[in-house]
GROMACS .gro file of C-alpha atoms in nm:
model
  256
    1MET     CA    1  -5.975   7.799  -1.315
    2LYS     CA    2  -5.939   7.442  -1.400
    3ARG     CA    3  -5.593   7.523  -1.543
    4LEU     CA    4  -5.486   7.701  -1.223
    5ALA     CA    5  -5.586   7.396  -1.015
    6LEU     CA    6  -5.404   7.164  -1.234
    7ALA     CA    7  -5.097   7.364  -1.215
    8ILE     CA    8  -5.091   7.383  -0.820
    9GLY     CA    9  -5.158   7.013  -0.809
   10THR     CA   10  -4.833   6.938  -1.030
   11LEU     CA   11  -4.656   7.170  -0.827
   12GLY     CA   12  -4.741   6.993  -0.499
   13SER     CA   13  -4.674   6.651  -0.640
   14LEU     CA   14  -4.313   6.769  -0.753
   15ALA     CA   15  -4.264   6.901  -0.421
   16VAL     CA   16  -4.369   6.573  -0.235
   17MET     CA   17  -4.134   6.377  -0.444
   18SER     CA   18  -3.816   6.628  -0.389
   19PHE     CA   19  -3.891   6.603  -0.007
   20ALA     CA   20  -3.924   6.223  -0.052
   21GLY     CA   21  -3.568   6.186  -0.196
   22PRO     CA   22  -3.456   5.954  -0.478
   23PRO     CA   23  -3.618   5.597  -0.503
   24GLU     CA   24  -3.418   5.322  -0.298
   25PRO     CA   25  -3.194   5.107  -0.471
   26LYS     CA   26  -3.298   4.742  -0.540
   27GLU     CA   27  -3.096   4.487  -0.302
   28VAL     CA   28  -2.847   4.273  -0.514
   29VAL     CA   29  -2.811   3.907  -0.389
   30ALA     CA   30  -2.478   3.757  -0.453
   31PRO     CA   31  -2.468   3.425  -0.610
   32PRO     CA   32  -2.366   3.110  -0.400
   33ALA     CA   33  -2.002   3.057  -0.415
   34PRO     CA   34  -1.900   2.767  -0.637
   35PRO     CA   35  -1.807   2.438  -0.456
   36PRO     CA   36  -1.449   2.365  -0.437
   37VAL     CA   37  -1.260   2.216  -0.726
   38SER     CA   38  -1.144   1.845  -0.636
   39TYR     CA   39  -0.864   1.698  -0.803
   40PHE     CA   40  -0.991   1.351  -0.737
   41ARG     CA   41  -1.296   1.253  -0.926
   42GLY     CA   42  -1.546   0.979  -0.956
   43ASN     CA   43  -1.520   0.712  -1.239
   44GLU     CA   44  -1.160   0.773  -1.231
   45PHE     CA   45  -0.911   0.526  -1.361
   46ASP     CA   46  -0.544   0.541  -1.212
   47ILE     CA   47  -0.213   0.413  -1.319
   48GLY     CA   48   0.062   0.404  -1.067
   49ILE     CA   49   0.449   0.326  -1.118
   50PHE     CA   50   0.656   0.305  -0.789
   51ALA     CA   51   0.959   0.177  -0.609
   52THR     CA   52   0.919  -0.055  -0.340
   53TYR     CA   53   1.110  -0.184  -0.033
   54LEU     CA   54   1.037  -0.506   0.152
   55THR     CA   55   1.136  -0.665   0.470
   56GLY     CA   56   1.057  -0.947   0.691
   57THR     CA   57   0.923  -0.923   1.041
   58ASN     CA   58   1.062  -1.255   1.165
   59GLY     CA   59   1.441  -1.263   1.270
   60GLY     CA   60   1.647  -1.597   1.265
   61GLN     CA   61   1.529  -1.893   1.470
   62THR     CA   62   1.666  -2.220   1.612
   63ARG     CA   63   1.523  -2.575   1.612
   64THR     CA   64   1.657  -2.865   1.784
   65THR     CA   65   1.569  -3.230   1.742
   66ASP     CA   66   1.669  -3.504   1.961
   67PHE     CA   67   1.685  -3.862   1.823
   68ALA     CA   68   1.643  -4.194   1.994
   69ASP     CA   69   2.011  -4.291   1.878
   70GLY     CA   70   2.133  -3.974   2.098
   71ASP     CA   71   2.178  -3.793   1.785
   72VAL     CA   72   2.094  -3.406   1.792
   73VAL     CA   73   2.023  -3.212   1.480
   74THR     CA   74   2.006  -2.841   1.502
   75ILE     CA   75   1.865  -2.626   1.225
   76SER     CA   76   1.900  -2.238   1.259
   77SER     CA   77   1.829  -1.960   1.024
   78ASN     CA   78   1.967  -1.581   1.062
   79GLY     CA   79   1.865  -1.254   0.915
   80ASN     CA   80   1.532  -1.129   0.765
   81PRO     CA   81   1.472  -1.112   0.404
   82HIS     CA   82   1.467  -0.773   0.265
   83GLY     CA   83   1.506  -0.645  -0.079
   84TRP     CA   84   1.446  -0.346  -0.307
   85GLY     CA   85   1.224  -0.351  -0.648
   86GLY     CA   86   0.926  -0.190  -0.819
   87GLY     CA   87   0.585  -0.230  -0.958
   88MET     CA   88   0.258  -0.093  -1.102
   89ASP     CA   89  -0.099  -0.072  -0.978
   90PHE     CA   90  -0.406   0.005  -1.146
   91THR     CA   91  -0.714   0.139  -0.989
   92TYR     CA   92  -1.067   0.230  -1.069
   93PHE     CA   93  -1.290   0.449  -0.837
   94LEU     CA   94  -1.681   0.446  -0.841
   95PRO     CA   95  -1.888   0.712  -0.934
   96TRP     CA   96  -1.892   0.773  -0.567
   97LYS     CA   97  -1.518   0.869  -0.553
   98TYR     CA   98  -1.434   0.759  -0.203
   99LEU     CA   99  -1.439   0.383  -0.310
  100GLY     CA  100  -1.220   0.202  -0.540
  101PHE     CA  101  -1.077  -0.130  -0.642
  102ARG     CA  102  -0.714  -0.177  -0.728
  103PHE     CA  103  -0.462  -0.457  -0.875
  104GLN     CA  104  -0.131  -0.427  -0.781
  105GLY     CA  105   0.204  -0.627  -0.903
  106THR     CA  106   0.549  -0.593  -0.766
  107GLY     CA  107   0.869  -0.769  -0.815
  108VAL     CA  108   1.159  -0.777  -0.557
  109ASP     CA  109   1.536  -0.877  -0.560
  110LEU     CA  110   1.532  -1.037  -0.242
  111GLU     CA  111   1.814  -1.074  -0.022
  112SER     CA  112   1.746  -1.364   0.226
  113SER     CA  113   1.877  -1.546   0.525
  114THR     CA  114   2.146  -1.801   0.576
  115LEU     CA  115   2.033  -2.154   0.677
  116THR     CA  116   2.265  -2.385   0.883
  117GLY     CA  117   2.246  -2.741   0.988
  118SER     CA  118   2.430  -2.915   1.243
  119ILE     CA  119   2.451  -3.268   1.396
  120THR     CA  120   2.612  -3.362   1.717
  121GLY     CA  121   2.653  -3.749   1.828
  122PRO     CA  122   2.590  -3.895   2.164
  123ASN     CA  123   2.808  -3.716   2.430
  124ASN     CA  124   2.957  -3.480   2.166
  125SER     CA  125   3.117  -3.795   2.000
  126PHE     CA  126   3.102  -3.596   1.674
  127HIS     CA  127   3.009  -3.283   1.509
  128PHE     CA  128   2.915  -3.191   1.174
  129SER     CA  129   2.768  -2.850   1.002
  130ARG     CA  130   2.644  -2.737   0.673
  131SER     CA  131   2.532  -2.391   0.556
  132ASN     CA  132   2.353  -2.262   0.262
  133SER     CA  133   2.289  -1.888   0.186
  134PHE     CA  134   1.935  -1.779  -0.008
  135SER     CA  135   2.018  -1.443  -0.157
  136GLY     CA  136   2.002  -1.264  -0.469
  137GLU     CA  137   1.658  -1.421  -0.576
  138GLY     CA  138   1.348  -1.277  -0.743
  139VAL     CA  139   1.014  -1.263  -0.580
  140GLY     CA  140   0.678  -1.171  -0.719
  141ILE     CA  141   0.369  -1.027  -0.536
  142LEU     CA  142   0.020  -0.992  -0.693
  143THR     CA  143  -0.266  -0.840  -0.478
  144GLY     CA  144  -0.630  -0.724  -0.548
  145ASP     CA  145  -0.730  -0.445  -0.281
  146ILE     CA  146  -1.044  -0.247  -0.160
  147ILE     CA  147  -0.927   0.113  -0.127
  148LEU     CA  148  -1.113   0.376   0.067
  149ARG     CA  149  -0.981   0.746   0.030
  150LEU     CA  150  -1.070   1.081   0.171
  151PRO     CA  151  -0.989   1.374  -0.062
  152LEU     CA  152  -0.922   1.684   0.173
  153ASP     CA  153  -0.990   1.930  -0.094
  154ASP     CA  154  -1.345   1.871  -0.056
  155PHE     CA  155  -1.319   2.073   0.269
  156TRP     CA  156  -1.013   2.282   0.210
  157PRO     CA  157  -0.988   2.365  -0.187
  158ASN     CA  158  -0.602   2.416  -0.207
  159ILE     CA  159  -0.515   2.106  -0.024
  160HIS     CA  160  -0.513   1.832  -0.290
  161LEU     CA  161  -0.417   1.564  -0.047
  162ALA     CA  162  -0.608   1.225  -0.003
  163PRO     CA  163  -0.525   0.984   0.286
  164TYR     CA  164  -0.644   0.649   0.199
  165VAL     CA  165  -0.667   0.267   0.343
  166ILE     CA  166  -0.616  -0.066   0.166
  167GLY     CA  167  -0.715  -0.406   0.242
  168GLY     CA  168  -0.723  -0.740   0.042
  169GLY     CA  169  -0.505  -1.035  -0.064
  170GLY     CA  170  -0.317  -1.229  -0.335
  171GLY     CA  171  -0.012  -1.435  -0.354
  172VAL     CA  172   0.369  -1.446  -0.319
  173PHE     CA  173   0.573  -1.595  -0.580
  174SER     CA  174   0.953  -1.718  -0.496
  175GLY     CA  175   1.190  -1.893  -0.712
  176SER     CA  176   1.473  -1.870  -0.404
  177GLY     CA  177   1.583  -2.143  -0.189
  178GLY     CA  178   1.539  -2.503  -0.258
  179SER     CA  179   1.882  -2.600  -0.216
  180THR     CA  180   1.936  -2.967  -0.065
  181ILE     CA  181   2.221  -3.130   0.127
  182HIS     CA  182   2.313  -3.499   0.093
  183THR     CA  183   2.561  -3.608   0.384
  184GLN     CA  184   2.619  -3.912   0.553
  185PHE     CA  185   2.351  -3.822   0.812
  186PRO     CA  186   2.026  -3.890   0.703
  187GLU     CA  187   1.863  -3.698   1.003
  188LEU     CA  188   2.047  -3.389   0.917
  189ASN     CA  189   1.960  -3.428   0.545
  190GLN     CA  190   1.559  -3.451   0.609
  191ARG     CA  191   1.551  -3.189   0.876
  192PHE     CA  192   1.778  -2.941   0.659
  193ASN     CA  193   1.578  -3.003   0.336
  194ASN     CA  194   1.253  -2.979   0.472
  195ALA     CA  195   1.345  -2.630   0.602
  196SER     CA  196   1.511  -2.560   0.282
  197SER     CA  197   1.233  -2.650   0.053
  198ASN     CA  198   1.010  -2.434   0.266
  199VAL     CA  199   1.203  -2.138   0.103
  200GLU     CA  200   1.071  -2.174  -0.243
  201SER     CA  201   0.710  -2.234  -0.176
  202ASP     CA  202   0.438  -1.999  -0.322
  203ARG     CA  203   0.193  -1.872  -0.077
  204GLY     CA  204  -0.133  -1.672  -0.037
  205LEU     CA  205  -0.142  -1.378   0.149
  206GLY     CA  206  -0.366  -1.123   0.330
  207HIS     CA  207  -0.270  -0.760   0.373
  208VAL     CA  208  -0.392  -0.418   0.527
  209GLY     CA  209  -0.232  -0.081   0.514
  210GLY     CA  210  -0.284   0.298   0.419
  211GLY     CA  211  -0.078   0.580   0.240
  212PHE     CA  212  -0.114   0.942   0.127
  213GLU     CA  213  -0.162   1.070  -0.237
  214TYR     CA  214  -0.077   1.411  -0.342
  215ARG     CA  215  -0.205   1.558  -0.701
  216LEU     CA  216   0.003   1.798  -0.852
  217THR     CA  217  -0.280   1.862  -1.126
  218PRO     CA  218  -0.610   1.686  -1.160
  219HIS     CA  219  -0.407   1.407  -1.337
  220TRP     CA  220  -0.058   1.361  -1.195
  221GLY     CA  221  -0.002   1.266  -0.848
  222ILE     CA  222   0.282   1.145  -0.605
  223PHE     CA  223   0.205   0.896  -0.351
  224GLY     CA  224   0.366   0.683  -0.037
  225GLU     CA  225   0.216   0.390   0.130
  226ALA     CA  226   0.292   0.075   0.343
  227THR     CA  227   0.131  -0.268   0.396
  228TYR     CA  228   0.160  -0.517   0.652
  229ASN     CA  229   0.125  -0.871   0.480
  230TRP     CA  230   0.047  -1.211   0.663
  231VAL     CA  231   0.188  -1.483   0.456
  232GLY     CA  232  -0.014  -1.828   0.477
  233GLY     CA  233   0.131  -2.185   0.480
  234GLY     CA  234   0.438  -2.381   0.590
  235GLN     CA  235   0.698  -2.280   0.863
  236HIS     CA  236   0.735  -1.935   0.699
  237ASN     CA  237   0.799  -1.774   1.059
  238PHE     CA  238   1.101  -2.010   1.088
  239ASN     CA  239   1.296  -2.012   0.769
  240SER     CA  240   1.158  -1.875   0.447
  241ALA     CA  241   1.204  -1.603   0.208
  242VAL     CA  242   0.830  -1.530   0.215
  243LYS     CA  243   0.788  -1.464   0.593
  244ASP     CA  244   0.550  -1.212   0.714
  245PHE     CA  245   0.669  -0.899   0.576
  246VAL     CA  246   0.613  -0.510   0.555
  247GLN     CA  247   0.620  -0.360   0.201
  248ALA     CA  248   0.680   0.025   0.144
  249ASN     CA  249   0.573   0.192  -0.209
  250PHE     CA  250   0.641   0.547  -0.341
  251GLY     CA  251   0.595   0.673  -0.674
  252PHE     CA  252   0.384   0.844  -0.963
  253ARG     CA  253   0.021   0.813  -1.041
  254PHE     CA  254  -0.172   0.929  -1.349
  255ALA     CA  255  -0.539   0.958  -1.336
  256PHE     CA  256  -0.757   0.956  -1.645
   0.00000   0.00000   0.00000
C-alpha cells in the first residue's frame, strides 16, 4: 500500500513539472562598453617640426619734421616685413591631458621694407633723398606658452582631432637693419639713422592664437596654427623688421 502511494506521488510530481514547462533561463547582463580610446594622453611629451610664414600687420608710414631754419625732413617706409622659415616646439601635457606647457623656436628669412629719407630746403630751395632697403635678414623668435586642448575623440571615438588655444610671450631677435647715412644734412642723418637703428633692436613680445592637431596614430600627428604677436618697445609701428606680426605654422608632431 505504501509503495502504491509513493508511486502515485511521484507520477503526480512529474505531471506538475511537465505542465509547468522548462525552467526559465537566467538573464545575462552585458558588460558596460569600454571607454573610447583617445589618441591624446596625459603625461605626454611632444616634439613638433614645422614650416612657418610670418607677415607684419602695419604698412608703410610717413613722418615729417619741420625745423626752425625752414628745412623739412620726411622719413617714409613702405611694405610689410614678411618671410618663410621653420622651427621646432617641445610640449609637455600634465596628467590632466587638457593642459600643457610649450617652448617654441622659429627662424625666418625676412624680406623687410625700404626706408627713404628726404630733406627739402625753405621754399623748395633744394631737395635731397636717400633710400636703404632692409631685406634678406634672419630673425629668430623664442616663445614659452600655456596650451589648452580639447581632444574630440573623448566624445567621438573615431575623430582624433584636438582644437587648442595658446598664449604666452617671449622675444624676437633681429640682425636686420642698422644701416646709417652720413650726408651734409645733419637733420636728415639724425632722423634717418634713428628710424634705421629701430629695425635691428631685439624686442619682447606677447601673443595669443590657436590651432588644430590631427593624430594619425597615438604617436604621429599633423597640425596647423596661427598666432598674433604684439611686439614691445621702439617705433615698431613706423619702421621695423619686428613690427606686430601674424605667424602661421604647419607641420608634424611626435608624441611620446
